[in-house]
PDB file of C-alpha atoms in Angstrom:
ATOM      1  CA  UNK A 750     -13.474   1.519 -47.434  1.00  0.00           C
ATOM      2  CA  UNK A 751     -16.944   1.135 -47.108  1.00  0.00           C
ATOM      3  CA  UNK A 752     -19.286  -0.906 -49.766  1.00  0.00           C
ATOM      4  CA  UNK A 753     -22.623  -0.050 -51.066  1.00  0.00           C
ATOM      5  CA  UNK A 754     -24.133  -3.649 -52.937  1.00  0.00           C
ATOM      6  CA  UNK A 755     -27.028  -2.892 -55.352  1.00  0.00           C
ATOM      7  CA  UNK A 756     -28.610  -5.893 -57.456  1.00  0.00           C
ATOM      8  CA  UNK A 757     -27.669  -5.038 -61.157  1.00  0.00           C
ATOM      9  CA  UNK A 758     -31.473  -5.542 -62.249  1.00  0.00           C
ATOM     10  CA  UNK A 759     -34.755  -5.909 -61.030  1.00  0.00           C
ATOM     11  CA  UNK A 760     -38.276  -6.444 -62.861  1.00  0.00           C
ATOM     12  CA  UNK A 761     -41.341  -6.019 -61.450  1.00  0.00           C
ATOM     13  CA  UNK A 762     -45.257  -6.671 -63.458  1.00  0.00           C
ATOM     14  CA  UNK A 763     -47.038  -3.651 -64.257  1.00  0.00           C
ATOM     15  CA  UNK A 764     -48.940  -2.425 -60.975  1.00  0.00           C
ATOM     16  CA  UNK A 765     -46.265  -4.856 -58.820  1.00  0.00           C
ATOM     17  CA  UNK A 766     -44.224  -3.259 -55.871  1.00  0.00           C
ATOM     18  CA  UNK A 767     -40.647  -3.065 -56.725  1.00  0.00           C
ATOM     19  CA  UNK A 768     -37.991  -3.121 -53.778  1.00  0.00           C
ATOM     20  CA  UNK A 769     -34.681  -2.002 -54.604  1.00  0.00           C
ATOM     21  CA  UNK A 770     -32.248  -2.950 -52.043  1.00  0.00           C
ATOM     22  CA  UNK A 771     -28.860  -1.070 -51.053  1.00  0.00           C
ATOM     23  CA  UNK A 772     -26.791  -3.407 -48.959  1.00  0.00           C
ATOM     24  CA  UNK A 773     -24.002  -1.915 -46.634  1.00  0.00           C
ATOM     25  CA  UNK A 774     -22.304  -2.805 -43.185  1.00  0.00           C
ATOM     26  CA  UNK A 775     -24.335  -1.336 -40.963  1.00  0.00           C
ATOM     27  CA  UNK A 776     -26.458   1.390 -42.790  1.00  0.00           C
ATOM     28  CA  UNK A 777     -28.878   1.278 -40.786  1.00  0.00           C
ATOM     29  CA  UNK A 778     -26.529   3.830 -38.841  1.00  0.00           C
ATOM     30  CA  UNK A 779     -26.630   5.637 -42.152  1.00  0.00           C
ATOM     31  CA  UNK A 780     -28.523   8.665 -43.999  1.00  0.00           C
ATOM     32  CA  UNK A 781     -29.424   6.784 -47.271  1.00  0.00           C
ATOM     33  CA  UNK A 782     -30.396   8.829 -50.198  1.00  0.00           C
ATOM     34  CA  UNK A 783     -31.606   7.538 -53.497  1.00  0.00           C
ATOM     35  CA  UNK A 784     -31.937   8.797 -57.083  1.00  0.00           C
ATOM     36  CA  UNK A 785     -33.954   7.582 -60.536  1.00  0.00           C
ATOM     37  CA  UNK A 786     -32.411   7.654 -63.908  1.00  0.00           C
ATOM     38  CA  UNK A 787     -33.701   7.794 -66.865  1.00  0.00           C
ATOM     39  CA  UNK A 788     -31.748   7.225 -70.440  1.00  0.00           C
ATOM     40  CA  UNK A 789     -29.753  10.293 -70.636  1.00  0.00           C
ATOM     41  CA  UNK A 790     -30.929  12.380 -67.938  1.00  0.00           C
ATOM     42  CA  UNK A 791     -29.536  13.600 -65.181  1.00  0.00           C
ATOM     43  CA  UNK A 792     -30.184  11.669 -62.221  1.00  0.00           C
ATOM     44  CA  UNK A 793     -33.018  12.968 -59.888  1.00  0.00           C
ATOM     45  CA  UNK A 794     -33.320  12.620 -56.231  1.00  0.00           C
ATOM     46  CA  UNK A 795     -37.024  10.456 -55.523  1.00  0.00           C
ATOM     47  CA  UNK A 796     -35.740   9.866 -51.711  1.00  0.00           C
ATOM     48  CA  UNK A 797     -33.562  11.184 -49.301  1.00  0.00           C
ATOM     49  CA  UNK A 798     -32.562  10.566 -45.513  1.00  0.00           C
ATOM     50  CA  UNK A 799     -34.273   7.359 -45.911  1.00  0.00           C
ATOM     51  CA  UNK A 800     -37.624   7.632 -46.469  1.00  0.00           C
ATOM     52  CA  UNK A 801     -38.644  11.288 -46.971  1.00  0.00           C
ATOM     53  CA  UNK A 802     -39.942  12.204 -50.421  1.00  0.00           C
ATOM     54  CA  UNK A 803     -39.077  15.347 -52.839  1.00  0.00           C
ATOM     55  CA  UNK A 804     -42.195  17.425 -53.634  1.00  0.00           C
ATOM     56  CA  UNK A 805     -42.705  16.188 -57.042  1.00  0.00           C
ATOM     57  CA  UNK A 806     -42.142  12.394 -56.151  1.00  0.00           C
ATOM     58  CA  UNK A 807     -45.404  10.148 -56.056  1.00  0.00           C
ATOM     59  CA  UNK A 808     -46.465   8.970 -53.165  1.00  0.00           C
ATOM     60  CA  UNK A 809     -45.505   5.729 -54.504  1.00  0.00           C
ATOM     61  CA  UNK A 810     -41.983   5.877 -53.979  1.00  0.00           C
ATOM     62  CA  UNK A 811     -40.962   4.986 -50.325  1.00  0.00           C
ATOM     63  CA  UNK A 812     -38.106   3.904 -48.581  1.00  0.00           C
ATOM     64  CA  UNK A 813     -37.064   2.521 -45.579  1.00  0.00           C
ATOM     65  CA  UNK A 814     -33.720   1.351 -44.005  1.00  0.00           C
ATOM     66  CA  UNK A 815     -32.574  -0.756 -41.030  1.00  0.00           C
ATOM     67  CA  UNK A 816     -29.514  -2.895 -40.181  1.00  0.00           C
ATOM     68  CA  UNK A 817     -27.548  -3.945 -43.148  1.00  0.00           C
ATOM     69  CA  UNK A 818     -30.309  -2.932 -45.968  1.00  0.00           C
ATOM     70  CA  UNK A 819     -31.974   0.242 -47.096  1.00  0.00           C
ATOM     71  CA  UNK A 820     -34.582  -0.449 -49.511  1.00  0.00           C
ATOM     72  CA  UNK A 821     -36.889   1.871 -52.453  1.00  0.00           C
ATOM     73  CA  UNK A 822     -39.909   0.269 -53.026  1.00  0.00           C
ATOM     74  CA  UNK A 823     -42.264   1.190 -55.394  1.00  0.00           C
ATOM     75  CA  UNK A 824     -45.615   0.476 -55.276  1.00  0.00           C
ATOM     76  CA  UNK A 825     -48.123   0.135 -58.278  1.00  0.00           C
ATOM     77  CA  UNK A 826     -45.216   0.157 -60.630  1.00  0.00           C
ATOM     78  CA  UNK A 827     -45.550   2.134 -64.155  1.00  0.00           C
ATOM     79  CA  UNK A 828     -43.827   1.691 -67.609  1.00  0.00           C
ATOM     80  CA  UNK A 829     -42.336   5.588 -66.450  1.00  0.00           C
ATOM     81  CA  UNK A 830     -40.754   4.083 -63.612  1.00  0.00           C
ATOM     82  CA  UNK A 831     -38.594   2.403 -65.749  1.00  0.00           C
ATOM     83  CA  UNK A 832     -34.957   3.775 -64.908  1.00  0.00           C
ATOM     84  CA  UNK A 833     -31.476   3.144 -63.412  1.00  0.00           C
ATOM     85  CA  UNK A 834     -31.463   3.424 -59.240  1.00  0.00           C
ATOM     86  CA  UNK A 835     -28.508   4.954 -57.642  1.00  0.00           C
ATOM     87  CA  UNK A 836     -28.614   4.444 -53.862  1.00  0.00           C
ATOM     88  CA  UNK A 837     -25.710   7.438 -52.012  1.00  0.00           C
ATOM     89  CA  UNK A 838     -24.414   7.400 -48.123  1.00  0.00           C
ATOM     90  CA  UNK A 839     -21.868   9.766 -46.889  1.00  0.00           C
ATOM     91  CA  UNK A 840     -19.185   8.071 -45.309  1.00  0.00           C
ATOM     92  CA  UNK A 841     -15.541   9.532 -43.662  1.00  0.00           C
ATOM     93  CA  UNK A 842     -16.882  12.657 -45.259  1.00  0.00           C
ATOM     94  CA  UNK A 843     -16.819  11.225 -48.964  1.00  0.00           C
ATOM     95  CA  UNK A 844     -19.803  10.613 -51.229  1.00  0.00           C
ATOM     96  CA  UNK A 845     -20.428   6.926 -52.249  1.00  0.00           C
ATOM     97  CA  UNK A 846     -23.228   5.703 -54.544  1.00  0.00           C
ATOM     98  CA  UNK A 847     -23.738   2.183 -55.323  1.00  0.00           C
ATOM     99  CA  UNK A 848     -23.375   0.660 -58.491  1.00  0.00           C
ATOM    100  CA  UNK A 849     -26.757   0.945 -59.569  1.00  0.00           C
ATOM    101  CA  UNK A 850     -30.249  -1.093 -60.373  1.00  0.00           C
ATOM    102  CA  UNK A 851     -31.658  -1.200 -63.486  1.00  0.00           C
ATOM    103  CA  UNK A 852     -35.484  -1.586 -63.047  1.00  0.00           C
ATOM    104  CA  UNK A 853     -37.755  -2.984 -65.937  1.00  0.00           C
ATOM    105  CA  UNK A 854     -41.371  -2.663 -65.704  1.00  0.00           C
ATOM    106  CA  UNK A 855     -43.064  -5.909 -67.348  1.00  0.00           C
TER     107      UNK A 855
ATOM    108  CA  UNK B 290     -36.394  27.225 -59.250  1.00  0.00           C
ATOM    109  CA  UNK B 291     -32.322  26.747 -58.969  1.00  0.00           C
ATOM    110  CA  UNK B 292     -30.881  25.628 -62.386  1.00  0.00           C
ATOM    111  CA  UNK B 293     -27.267  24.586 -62.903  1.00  0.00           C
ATOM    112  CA  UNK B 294     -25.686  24.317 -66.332  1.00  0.00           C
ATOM    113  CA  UNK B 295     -21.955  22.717 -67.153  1.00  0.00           C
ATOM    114  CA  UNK B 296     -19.987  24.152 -69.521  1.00  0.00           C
ATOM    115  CA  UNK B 297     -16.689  23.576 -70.896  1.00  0.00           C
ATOM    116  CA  UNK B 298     -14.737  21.243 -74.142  1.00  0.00           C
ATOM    117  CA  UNK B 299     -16.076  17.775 -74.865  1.00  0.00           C
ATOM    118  CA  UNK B 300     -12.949  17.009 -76.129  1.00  0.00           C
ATOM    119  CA  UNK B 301      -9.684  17.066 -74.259  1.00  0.00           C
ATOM    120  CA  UNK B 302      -6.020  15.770 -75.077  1.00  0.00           C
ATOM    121  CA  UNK B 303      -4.675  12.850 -73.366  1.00  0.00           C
ATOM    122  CA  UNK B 304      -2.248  14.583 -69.910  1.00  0.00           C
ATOM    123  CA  UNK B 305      -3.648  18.136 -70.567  1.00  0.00           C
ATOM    124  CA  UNK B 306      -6.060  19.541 -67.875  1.00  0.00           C
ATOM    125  CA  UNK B 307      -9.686  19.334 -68.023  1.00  0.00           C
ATOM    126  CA  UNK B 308     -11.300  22.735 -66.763  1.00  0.00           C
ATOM    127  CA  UNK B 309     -15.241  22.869 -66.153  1.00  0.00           C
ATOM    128  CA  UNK B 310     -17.700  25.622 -65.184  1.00  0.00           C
ATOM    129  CA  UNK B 311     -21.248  25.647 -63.674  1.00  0.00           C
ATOM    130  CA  UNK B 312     -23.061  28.026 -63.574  1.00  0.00           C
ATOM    131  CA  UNK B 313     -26.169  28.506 -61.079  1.00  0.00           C
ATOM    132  CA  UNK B 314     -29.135  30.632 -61.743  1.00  0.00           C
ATOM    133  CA  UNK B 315     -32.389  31.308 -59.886  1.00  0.00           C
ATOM    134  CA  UNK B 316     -30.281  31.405 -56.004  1.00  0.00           C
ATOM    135  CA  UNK B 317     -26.928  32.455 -55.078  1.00  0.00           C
ATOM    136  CA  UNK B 318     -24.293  30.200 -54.623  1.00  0.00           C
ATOM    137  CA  UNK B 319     -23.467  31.216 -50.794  1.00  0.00           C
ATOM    138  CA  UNK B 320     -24.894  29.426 -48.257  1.00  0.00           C
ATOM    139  CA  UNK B 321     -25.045  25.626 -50.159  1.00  0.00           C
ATOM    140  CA  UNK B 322     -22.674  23.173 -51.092  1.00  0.00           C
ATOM    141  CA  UNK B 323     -21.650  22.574 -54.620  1.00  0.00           C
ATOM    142  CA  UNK B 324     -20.830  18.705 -56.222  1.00  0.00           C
ATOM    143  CA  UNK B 325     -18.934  17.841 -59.464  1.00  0.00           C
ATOM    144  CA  UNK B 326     -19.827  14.048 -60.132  1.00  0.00           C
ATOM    145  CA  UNK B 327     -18.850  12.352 -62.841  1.00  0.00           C
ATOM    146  CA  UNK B 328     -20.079   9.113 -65.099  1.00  0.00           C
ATOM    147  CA  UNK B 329     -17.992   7.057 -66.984  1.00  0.00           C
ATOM    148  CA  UNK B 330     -20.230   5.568 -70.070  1.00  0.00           C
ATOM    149  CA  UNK B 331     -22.240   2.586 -68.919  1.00  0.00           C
ATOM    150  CA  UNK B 332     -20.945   2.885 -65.588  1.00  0.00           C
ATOM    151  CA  UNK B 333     -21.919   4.352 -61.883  1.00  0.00           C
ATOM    152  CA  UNK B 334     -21.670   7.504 -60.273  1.00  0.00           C
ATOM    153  CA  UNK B 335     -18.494   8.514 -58.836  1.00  0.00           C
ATOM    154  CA  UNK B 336     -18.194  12.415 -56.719  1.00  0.00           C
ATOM    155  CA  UNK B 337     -15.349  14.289 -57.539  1.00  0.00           C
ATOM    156  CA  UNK B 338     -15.415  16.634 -54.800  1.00  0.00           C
ATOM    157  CA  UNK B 339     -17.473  19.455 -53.097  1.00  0.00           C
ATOM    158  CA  UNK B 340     -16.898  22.979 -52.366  1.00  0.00           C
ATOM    159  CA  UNK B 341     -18.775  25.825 -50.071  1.00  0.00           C
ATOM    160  CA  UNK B 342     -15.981  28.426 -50.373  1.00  0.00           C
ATOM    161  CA  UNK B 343     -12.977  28.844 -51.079  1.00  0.00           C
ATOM    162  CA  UNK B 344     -11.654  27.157 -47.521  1.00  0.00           C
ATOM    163  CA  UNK B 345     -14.255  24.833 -47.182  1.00  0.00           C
ATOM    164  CA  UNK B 346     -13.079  22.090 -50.211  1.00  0.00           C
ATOM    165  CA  UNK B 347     -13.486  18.468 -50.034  1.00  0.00           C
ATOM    166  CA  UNK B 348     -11.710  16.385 -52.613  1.00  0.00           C
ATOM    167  CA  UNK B 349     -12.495  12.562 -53.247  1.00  0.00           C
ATOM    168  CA  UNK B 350      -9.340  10.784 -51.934  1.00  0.00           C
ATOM    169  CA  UNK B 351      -8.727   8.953 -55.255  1.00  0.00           C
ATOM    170  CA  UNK B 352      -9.095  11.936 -57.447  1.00  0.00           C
ATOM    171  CA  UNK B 353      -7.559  14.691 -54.629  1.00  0.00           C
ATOM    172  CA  UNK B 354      -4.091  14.766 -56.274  1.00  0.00           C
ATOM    173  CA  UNK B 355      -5.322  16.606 -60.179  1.00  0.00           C
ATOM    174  CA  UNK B 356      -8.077  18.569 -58.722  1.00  0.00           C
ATOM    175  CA  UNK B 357      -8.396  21.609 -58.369  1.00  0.00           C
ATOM    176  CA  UNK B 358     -12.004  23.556 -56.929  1.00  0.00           C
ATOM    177  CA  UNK B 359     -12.986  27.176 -57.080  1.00  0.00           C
ATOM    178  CA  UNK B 360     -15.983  29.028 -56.645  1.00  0.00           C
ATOM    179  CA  UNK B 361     -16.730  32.328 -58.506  1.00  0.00           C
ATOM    180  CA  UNK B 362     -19.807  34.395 -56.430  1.00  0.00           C
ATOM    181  CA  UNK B 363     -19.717  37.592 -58.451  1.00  0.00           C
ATOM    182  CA  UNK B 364     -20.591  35.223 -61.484  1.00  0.00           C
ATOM    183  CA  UNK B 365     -22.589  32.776 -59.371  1.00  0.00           C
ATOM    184  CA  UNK B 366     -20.332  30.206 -60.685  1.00  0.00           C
ATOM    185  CA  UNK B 367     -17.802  27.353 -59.213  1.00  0.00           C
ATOM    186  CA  UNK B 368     -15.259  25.538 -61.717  1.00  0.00           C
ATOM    187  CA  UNK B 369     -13.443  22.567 -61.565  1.00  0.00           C
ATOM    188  CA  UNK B 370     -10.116  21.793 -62.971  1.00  0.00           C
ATOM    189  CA  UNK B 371      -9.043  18.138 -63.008  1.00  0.00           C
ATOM    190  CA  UNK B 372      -4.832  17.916 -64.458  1.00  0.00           C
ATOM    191  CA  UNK B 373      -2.990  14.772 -66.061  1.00  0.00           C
ATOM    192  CA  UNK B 374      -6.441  13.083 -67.421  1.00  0.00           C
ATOM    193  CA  UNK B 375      -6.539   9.858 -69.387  1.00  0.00           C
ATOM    194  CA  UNK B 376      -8.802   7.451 -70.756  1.00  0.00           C
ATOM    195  CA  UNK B 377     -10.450   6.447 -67.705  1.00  0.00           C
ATOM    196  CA  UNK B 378     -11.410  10.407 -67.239  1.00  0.00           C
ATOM    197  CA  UNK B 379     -13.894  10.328 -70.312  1.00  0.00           C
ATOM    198  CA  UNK B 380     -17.236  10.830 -68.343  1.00  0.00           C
ATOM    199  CA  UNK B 381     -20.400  12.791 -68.343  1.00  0.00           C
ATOM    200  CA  UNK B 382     -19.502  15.630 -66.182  1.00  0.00           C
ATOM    201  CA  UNK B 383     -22.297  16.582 -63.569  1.00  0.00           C
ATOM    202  CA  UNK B 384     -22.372  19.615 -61.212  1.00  0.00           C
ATOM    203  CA  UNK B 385     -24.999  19.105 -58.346  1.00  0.00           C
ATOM    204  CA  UNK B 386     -26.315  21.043 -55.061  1.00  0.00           C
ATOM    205  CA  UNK B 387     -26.963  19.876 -51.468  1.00  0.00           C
ATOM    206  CA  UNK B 388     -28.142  21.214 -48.909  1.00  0.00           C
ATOM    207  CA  UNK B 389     -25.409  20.794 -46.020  1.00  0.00           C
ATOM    208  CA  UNK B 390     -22.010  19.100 -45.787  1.00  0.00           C
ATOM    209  CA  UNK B 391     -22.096  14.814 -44.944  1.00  0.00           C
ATOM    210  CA  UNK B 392     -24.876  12.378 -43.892  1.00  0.00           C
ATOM    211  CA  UNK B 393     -27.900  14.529 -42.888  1.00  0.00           C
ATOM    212  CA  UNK B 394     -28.254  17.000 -45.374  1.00  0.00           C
ATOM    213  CA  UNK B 395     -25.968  15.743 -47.883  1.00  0.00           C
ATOM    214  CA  UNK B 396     -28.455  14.828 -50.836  1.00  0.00           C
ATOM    215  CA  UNK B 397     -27.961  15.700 -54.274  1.00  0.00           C
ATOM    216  CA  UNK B 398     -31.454  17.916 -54.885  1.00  0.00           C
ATOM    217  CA  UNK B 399     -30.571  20.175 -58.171  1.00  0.00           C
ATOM    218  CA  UNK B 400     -28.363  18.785 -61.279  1.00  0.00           C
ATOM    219  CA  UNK B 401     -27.328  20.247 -64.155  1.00  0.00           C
ATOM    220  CA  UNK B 402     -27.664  18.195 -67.286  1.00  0.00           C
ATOM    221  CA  UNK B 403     -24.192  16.916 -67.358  1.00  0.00           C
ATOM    222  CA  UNK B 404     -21.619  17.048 -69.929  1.00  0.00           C
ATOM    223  CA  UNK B 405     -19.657  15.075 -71.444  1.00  0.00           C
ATOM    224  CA  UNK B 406     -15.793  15.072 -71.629  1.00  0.00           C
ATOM    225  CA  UNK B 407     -13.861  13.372 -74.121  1.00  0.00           C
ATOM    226  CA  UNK B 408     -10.248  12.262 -73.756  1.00  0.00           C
ATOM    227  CA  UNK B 409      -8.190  11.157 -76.970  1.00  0.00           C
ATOM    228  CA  UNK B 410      -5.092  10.165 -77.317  1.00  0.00           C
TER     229      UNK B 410
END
């Protein structure tokens, strides 16, 4: 079966980029799509097919993806950024998200 | 602007069968594909299955053997039914849209606001 690896956490400073990686065999061949999370909310897509952006999502928010890692950075990181990251491929037409990246502003 | 709302018991008895509606307002349900995704407290996401009509069902392989899809368009509805649940089935229940079937298109872009399903003992 195929793997997605997210890092459990990540902090960036206030106004810091934040990169949160999604690390899979090859997914770089891969549509990567990503969602935000806040405390009991539904998740909401910020990023899908690798780096196109939702109306609604700041321009902040950007996303790239290449070999073995697809990445989410965001730039000039806010206290509302704050959230769980849920990174989602298709693969042998089933939905897997990884685990998940908790992402504290400082 | 498409909303989706789950409804259904929050509690459910230990081997009896969980059964789940959403229901979709502001654009028909023909034409997209329809998620149920579930979240197990503290944990990650985990898709159920997805459904465009009623011969065009895709069931998680771990889950495929208790589920049970179906899609209601008079009522602009789809249900799911998931049979013999335990413990490990207590989750926030989430019903989702995306655009097309697999890699391209298949993004999550409208979610209901999930609800959660109890299983006692």
């Amino acid at each position: 079966s195929y793997d997605l690896t997210q890092p459990l956490a990540v902090s960036v400073a206030l106004g810091q980029t934040a990169r949160v990686t999604c690390g899979g065999n090859n997914i770089g061949n891969k549509n990567v799509h990503w969602y935000q999370q806040e405390p009991g909310q539904a998740p909401v897509l910020v990023m899908y097919r690798d780096g196109n952006r939702p109306s609604g999502i700041p321009e902040r928010f950007s996303g790239s993806n290449s070999g073995n890692t697809a990445t989410l950075t965001i730039s000039r990181a806010q206290a509302g950024d704050e959230a769980d990251y849920f990174c989602q491929v298709w693969d042998s037409s089933t939905v897997l998200f990884g685990g998940g990246t908790k992402l504290t502003v400082l | 602007q498409v909303h989706l709302q789950e409804s259904g018991p929050g509690l459910v008895k230990a081997s009896e069968t969980l059964s789940l509606t959403c229901s979709v307002s502001g654009r028909s349900i023909s034409g997209y594909y329809w998620s149920w995704i579930r979240q197990s407290p503290g944990k990650g996401l985990e898709w159920i299955g997805c459904i465009y009509n009623s011969e065009s069902i895709t069931y998680n392989p771990s889950l495929k053997s208790r589920v049970i899809f179906s899609l209601d368009t008079s009522k602009n509805q789809f249900s799911l039914r998931l049979s013999s649940v335990t413990a490990a089935d207590t989750a926030v229940y989430y019903c989702a849209r995306h655009p097309t079937y697999g890699d391209y298109g298949g993004y999550f872009d409208y979610w209901g606001q999930g609800t959660l399903v109890t299983v006692s003992s």
